[in-house]
Tab-separated table of C-alpha atoms and ligand atoms in Angstrom:
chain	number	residue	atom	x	y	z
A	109	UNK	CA	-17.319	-29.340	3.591
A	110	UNK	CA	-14.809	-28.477	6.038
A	111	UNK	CA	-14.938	-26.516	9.101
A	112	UNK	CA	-12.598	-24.093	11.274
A	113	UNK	CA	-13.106	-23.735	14.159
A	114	UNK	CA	-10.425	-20.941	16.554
A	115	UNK	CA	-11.169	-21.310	20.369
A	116	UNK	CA	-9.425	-18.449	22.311
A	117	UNK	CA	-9.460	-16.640	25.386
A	118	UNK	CA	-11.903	-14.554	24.577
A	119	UNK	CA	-14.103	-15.280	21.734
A	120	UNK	CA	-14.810	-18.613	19.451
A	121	UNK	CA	-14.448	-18.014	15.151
A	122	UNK	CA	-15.596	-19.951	12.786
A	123	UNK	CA	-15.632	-20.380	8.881
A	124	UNK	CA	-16.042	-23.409	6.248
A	125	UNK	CA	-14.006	-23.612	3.676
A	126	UNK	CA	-16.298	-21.238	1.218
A	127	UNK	CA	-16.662	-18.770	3.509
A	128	UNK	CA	-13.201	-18.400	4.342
A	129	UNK	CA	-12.220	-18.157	0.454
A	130	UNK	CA	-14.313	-15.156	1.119
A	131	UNK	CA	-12.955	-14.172	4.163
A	132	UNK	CA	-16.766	-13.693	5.983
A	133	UNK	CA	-15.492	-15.266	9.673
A	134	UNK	CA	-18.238	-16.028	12.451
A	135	UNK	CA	-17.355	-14.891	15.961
A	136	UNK	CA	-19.416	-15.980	19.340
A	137	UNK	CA	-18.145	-15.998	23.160
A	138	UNK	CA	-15.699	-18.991	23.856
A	139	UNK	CA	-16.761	-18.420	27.995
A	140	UNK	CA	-20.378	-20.302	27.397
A	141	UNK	CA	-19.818	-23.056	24.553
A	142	UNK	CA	-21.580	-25.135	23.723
A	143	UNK	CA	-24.285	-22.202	24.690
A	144	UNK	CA	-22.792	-19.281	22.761
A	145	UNK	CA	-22.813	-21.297	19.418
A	146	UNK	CA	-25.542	-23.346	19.853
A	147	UNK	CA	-28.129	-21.089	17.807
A	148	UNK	CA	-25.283	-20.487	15.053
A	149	UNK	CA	-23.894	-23.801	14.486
A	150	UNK	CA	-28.089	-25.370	14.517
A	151	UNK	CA	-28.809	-23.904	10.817
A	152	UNK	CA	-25.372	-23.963	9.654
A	153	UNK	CA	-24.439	-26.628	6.340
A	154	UNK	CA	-23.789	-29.682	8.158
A	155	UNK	CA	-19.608	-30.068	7.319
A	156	UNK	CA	-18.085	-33.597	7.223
A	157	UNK	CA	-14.992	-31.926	8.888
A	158	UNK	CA	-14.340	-30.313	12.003
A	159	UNK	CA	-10.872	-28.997	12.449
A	160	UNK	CA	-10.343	-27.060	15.695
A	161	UNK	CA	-7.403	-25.004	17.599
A	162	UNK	CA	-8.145	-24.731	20.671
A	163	UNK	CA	-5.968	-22.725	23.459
A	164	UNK	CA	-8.836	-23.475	25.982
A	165	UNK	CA	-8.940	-26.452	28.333
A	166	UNK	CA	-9.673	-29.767	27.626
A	167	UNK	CA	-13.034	-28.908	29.314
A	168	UNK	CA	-14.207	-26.782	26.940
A	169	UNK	CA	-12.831	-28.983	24.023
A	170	UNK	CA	-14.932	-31.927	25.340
A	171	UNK	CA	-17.956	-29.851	25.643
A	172	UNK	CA	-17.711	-28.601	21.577
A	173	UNK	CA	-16.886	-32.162	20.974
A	174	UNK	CA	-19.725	-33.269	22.247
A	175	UNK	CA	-22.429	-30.927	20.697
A	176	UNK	CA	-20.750	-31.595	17.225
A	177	UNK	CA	-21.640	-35.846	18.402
A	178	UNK	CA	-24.934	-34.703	18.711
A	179	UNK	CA	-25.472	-32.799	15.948
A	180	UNK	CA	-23.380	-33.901	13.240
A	181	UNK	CA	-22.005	-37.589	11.783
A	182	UNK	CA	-18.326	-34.954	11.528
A	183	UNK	CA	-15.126	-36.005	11.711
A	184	UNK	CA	-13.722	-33.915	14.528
A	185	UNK	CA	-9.822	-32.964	14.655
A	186	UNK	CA	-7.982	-31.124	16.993
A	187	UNK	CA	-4.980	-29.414	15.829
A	188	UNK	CA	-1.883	-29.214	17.537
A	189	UNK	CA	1.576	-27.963	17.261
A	190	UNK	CA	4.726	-29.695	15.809
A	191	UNK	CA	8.360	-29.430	15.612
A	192	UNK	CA	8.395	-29.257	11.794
A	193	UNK	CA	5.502	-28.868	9.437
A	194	UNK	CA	4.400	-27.315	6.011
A	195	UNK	CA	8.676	-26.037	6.083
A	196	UNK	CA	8.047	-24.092	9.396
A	197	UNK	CA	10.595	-25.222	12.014
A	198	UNK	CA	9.563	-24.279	15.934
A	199	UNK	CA	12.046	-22.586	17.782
A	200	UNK	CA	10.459	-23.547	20.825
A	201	UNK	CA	12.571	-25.905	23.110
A	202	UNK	CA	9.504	-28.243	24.074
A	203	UNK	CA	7.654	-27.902	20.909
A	204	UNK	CA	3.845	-28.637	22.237
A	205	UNK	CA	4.771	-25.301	24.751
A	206	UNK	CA	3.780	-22.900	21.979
A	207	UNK	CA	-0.009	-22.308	21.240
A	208	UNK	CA	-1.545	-23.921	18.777
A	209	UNK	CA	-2.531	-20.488	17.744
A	210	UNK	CA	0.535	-19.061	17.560
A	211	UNK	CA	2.293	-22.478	15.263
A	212	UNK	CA	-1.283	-21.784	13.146
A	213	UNK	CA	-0.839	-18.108	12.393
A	214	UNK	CA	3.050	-18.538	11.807
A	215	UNK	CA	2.158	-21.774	9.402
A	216	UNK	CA	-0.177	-19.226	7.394
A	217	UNK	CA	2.161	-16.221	7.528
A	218	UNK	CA	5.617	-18.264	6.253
A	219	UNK	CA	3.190	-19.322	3.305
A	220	UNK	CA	2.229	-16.169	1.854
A	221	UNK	CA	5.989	-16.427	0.747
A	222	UNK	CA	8.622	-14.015	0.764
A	223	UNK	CA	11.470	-12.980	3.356
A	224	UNK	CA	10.886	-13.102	7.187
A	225	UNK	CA	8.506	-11.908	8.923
A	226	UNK	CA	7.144	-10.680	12.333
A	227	UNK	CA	3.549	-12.731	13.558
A	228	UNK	CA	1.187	-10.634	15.638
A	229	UNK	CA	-2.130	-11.830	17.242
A	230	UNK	CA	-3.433	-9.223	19.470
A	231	UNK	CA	-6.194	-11.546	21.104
A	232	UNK	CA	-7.068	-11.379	24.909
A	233	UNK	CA	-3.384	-11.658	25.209
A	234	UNK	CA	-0.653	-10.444	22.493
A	235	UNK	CA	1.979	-13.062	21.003
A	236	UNK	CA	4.986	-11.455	18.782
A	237	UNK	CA	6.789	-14.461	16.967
A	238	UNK	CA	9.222	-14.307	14.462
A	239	UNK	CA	10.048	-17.052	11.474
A	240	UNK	CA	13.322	-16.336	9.052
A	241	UNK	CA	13.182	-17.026	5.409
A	242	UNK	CA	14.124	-20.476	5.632
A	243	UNK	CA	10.890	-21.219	7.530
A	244	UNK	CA	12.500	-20.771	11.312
A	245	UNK	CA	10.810	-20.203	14.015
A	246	UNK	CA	12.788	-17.929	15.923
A	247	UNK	CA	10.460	-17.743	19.137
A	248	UNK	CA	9.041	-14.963	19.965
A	249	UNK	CA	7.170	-12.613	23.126
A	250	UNK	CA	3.899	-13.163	25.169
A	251	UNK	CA	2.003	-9.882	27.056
A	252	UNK	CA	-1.158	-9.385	28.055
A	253	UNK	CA	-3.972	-7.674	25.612
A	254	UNK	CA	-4.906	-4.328	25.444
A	255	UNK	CA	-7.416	-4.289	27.199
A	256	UNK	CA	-6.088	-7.245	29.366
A	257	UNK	CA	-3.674	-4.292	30.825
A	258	UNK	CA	-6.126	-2.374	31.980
A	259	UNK	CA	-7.553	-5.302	33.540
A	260	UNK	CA	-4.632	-6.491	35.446
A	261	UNK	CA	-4.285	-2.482	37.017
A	262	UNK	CA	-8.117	-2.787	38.235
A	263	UNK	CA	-7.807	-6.425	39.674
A	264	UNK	CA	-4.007	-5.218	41.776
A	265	UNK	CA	-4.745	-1.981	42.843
A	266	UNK	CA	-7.178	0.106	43.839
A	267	UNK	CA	-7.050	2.124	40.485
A	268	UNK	CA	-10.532	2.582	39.482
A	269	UNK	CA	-11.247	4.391	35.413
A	270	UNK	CA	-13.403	4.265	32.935
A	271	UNK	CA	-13.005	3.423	28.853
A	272	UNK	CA	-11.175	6.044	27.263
A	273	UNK	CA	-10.748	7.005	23.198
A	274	UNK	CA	-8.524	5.837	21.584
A	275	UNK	CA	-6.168	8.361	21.072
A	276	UNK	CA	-2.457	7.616	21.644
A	277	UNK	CA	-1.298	10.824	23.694
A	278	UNK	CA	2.645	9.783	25.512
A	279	UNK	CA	1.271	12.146	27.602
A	280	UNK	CA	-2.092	11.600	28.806
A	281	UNK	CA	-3.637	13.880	31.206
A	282	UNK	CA	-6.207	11.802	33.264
A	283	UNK	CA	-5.548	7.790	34.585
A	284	UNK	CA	-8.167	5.577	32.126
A	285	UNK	CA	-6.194	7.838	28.674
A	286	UNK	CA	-2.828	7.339	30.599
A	287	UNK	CA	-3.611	3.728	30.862
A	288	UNK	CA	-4.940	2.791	27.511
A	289	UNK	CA	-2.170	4.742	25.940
A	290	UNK	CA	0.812	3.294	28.306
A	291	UNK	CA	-0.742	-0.040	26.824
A	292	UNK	CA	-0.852	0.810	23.233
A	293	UNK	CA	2.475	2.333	23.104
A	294	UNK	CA	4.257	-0.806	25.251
A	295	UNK	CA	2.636	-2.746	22.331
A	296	UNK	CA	3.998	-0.661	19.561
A	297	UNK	CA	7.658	-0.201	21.397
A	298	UNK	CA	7.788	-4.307	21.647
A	299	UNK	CA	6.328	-5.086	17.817
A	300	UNK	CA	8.809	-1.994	16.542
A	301	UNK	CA	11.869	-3.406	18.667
A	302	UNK	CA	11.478	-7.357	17.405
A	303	UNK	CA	10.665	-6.121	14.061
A	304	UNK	CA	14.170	-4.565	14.259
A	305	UNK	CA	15.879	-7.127	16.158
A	306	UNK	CA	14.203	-9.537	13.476
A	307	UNK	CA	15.892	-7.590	10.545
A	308	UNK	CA	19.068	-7.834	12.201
A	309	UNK	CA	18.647	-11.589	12.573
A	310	UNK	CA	18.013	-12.081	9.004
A	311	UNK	CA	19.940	-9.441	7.465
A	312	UNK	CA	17.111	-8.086	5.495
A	313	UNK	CA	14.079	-6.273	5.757
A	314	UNK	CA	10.688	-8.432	7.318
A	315	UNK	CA	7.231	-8.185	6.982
A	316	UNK	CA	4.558	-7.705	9.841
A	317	UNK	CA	1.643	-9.190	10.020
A	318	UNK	CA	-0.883	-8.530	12.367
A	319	UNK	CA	-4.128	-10.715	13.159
A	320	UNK	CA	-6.527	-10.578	16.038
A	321	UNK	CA	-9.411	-9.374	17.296
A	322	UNK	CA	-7.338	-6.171	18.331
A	323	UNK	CA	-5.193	-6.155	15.254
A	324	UNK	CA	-7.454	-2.856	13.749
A	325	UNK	CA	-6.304	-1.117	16.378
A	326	UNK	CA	-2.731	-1.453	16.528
A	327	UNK	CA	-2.706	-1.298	13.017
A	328	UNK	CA	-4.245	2.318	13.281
A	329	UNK	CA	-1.219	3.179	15.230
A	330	UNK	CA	1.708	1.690	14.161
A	331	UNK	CA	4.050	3.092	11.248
A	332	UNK	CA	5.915	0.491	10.254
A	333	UNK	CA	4.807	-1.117	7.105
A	334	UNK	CA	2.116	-4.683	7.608
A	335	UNK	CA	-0.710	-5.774	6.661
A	336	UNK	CA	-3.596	-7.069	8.795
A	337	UNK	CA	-4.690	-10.477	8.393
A	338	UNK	CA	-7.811	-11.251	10.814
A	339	UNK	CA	-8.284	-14.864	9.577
A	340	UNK	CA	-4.997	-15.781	9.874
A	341	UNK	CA	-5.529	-18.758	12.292
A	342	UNK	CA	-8.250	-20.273	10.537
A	343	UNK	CA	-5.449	-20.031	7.128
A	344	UNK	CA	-3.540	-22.104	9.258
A	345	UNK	CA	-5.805	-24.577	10.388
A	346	UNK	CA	-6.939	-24.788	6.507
A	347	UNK	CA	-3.195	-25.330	5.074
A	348	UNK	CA	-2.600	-28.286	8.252
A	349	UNK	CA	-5.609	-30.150	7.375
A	350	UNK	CA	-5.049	-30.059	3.191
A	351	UNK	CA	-1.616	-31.204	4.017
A	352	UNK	CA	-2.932	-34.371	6.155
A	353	UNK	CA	-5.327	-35.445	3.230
B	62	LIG	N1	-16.889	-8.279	17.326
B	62	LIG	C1	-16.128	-8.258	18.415
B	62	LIG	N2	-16.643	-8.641	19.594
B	62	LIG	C2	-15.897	-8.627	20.712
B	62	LIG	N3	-14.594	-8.280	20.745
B	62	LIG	C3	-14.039	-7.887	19.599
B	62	LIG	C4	-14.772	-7.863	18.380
B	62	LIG	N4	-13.924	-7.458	17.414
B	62	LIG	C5	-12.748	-7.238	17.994
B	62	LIG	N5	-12.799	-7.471	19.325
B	62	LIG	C6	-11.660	-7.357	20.234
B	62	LIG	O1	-11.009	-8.603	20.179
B	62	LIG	C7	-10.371	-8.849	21.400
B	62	LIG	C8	-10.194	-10.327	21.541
B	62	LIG	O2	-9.407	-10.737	20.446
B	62	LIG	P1	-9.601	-12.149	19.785
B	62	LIG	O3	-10.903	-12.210	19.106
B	62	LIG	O4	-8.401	-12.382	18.960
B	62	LIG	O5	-9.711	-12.974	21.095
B	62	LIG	P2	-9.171	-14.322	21.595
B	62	LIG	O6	-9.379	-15.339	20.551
B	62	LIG	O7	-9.806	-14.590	22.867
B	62	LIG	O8	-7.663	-14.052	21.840
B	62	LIG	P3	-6.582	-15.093	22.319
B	62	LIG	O9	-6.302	-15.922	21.108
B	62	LIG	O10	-5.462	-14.214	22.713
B	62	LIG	O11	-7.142	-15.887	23.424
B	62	LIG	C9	-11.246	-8.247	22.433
B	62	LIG	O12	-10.449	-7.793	23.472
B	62	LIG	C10	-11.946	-7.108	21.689
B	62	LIG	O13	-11.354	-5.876	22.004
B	63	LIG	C1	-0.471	-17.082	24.666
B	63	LIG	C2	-1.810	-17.574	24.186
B	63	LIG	C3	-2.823	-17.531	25.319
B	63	LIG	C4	-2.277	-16.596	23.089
B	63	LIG	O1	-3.527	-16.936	22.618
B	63	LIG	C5	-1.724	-19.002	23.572
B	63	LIG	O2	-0.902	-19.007	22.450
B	63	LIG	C6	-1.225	-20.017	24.568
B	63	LIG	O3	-1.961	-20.484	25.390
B	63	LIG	N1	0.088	-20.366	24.454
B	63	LIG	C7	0.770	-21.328	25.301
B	63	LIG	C8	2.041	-20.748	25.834
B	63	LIG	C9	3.077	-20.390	24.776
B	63	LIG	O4	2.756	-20.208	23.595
B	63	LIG	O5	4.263	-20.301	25.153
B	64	LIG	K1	-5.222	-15.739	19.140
């Protein structure tokens, strides 16, 4: 039995390969491993494989690596990008630059098939990549989060708010509605404008795809057609390791 494992800024998901055929993902904090897991991973069905993207550092890697020694007799594989796989070509001029997260979710989006289309992973930070019909990478956008935003305001001024609903208003009347909202909508503006520009590129029309622990959200608020794929990393990682068998 396999295993997939997605370490991000944020959080940690996992899912064997049965459980991701029925798309039931695991989710723990990715700031305390081996500690967040460690109660999870204890009674789960021992796998003989352990393929993991991690965009953490090789700390944190070493540390997972090291339970699974512990625990398991698992072969342990950590993915990593390319400059051509599975008919995806990176558009990326130093190839091992772009997140393994980002090559993952664009590996598993070219394969549902069809024209181009427009990768977004609203994690702790947001990536926008588009990949033409031909299976190029055409590169693609980096911005902090939603709520990462927010965040940056509170740590570089002296702005102080609370959470807010939300509600998209271009107009908000008080600071923590004016802030989520200028977020959402400079989200929206950027996925609408390289969905566009994407279009334009190919000469035909693109699909969006949005994964990510945020992706519900955006979703809720943009009006261009996509569909929202939360597993899409952990597709990747599945497609890379039945292509190294
Ligand atoms: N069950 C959940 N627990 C905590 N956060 C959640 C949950 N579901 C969705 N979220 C949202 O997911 C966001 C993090 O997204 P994601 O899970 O993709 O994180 P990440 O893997 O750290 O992202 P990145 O890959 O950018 O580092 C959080 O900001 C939070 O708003
Ligand atoms: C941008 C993040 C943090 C998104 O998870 C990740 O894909 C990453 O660490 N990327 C490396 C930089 C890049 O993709 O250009
Ligand atoms: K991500």
């Amino acid at each position: 039995m396999k295993l997939f494992v997605d370490i991000g800024n944020t959080a940690i998901k996992w899912a064997n390969e049965r459980e991701l055929q029925s798309k039931v993902v695991h989710r723990a904090s990715s700031h305390q491993i081996p500690e967040s897991i460690d109660r999870a991973w204890i009674d789960m069905e021992v796998p003989s494989e352990v393929h993991i993207a991690s965009v953490r550092t090789t700390r944190i890697s070493q540390r997972l690596n090291h339970w699974i020694a512990q625990h398991w007799q698992a072969e342990v594989r950590f993915s990593t990008t390319a400059q051509q796989e599975l008919g995806v070509t990176t558009g990326y001029t130093t190839p091992s630059q772009l997140g393994v997260d980002r090559w993952l979710a664009l590996l598993a989006a070219y394969h549902i098939g069809g024209g181009p289309k427009l990768v977004v992973d609203c994690g702790s930070a947001t990536t926008v990549d588009g990949v033409d019909e031909s299976g190029r990478h055409l590169g693609g956008l980096i911005l902090p989060g939603l709520q990462l935003i927010g965040k940056c305001l509170e740590l570089n001024t002296d702005l102080s708010f609370g959470e807010s609903g939300l509600n998209l208003n271009s107009f908000a009347t008080d600071t923590a509605a004016g802030i989520q909202s200028g977020a959402m909508l400079a989200h929206l503006c950027v996925v609408e404008r390289l969905l566009q520009d994407l279009e334009q590129r190919c000469g035909k029309t693109a699909e969006c795809i949005i994964t990510g622990g945020n992706a519900d959200s955006l979703s809720a608020h943009l009006s261009a057609t996509h569909q929202v794929i939360p597993d899409l990393v952990l597709q990747g990682l599945a497609l890379q390791s039945a292509q190294a068998e």
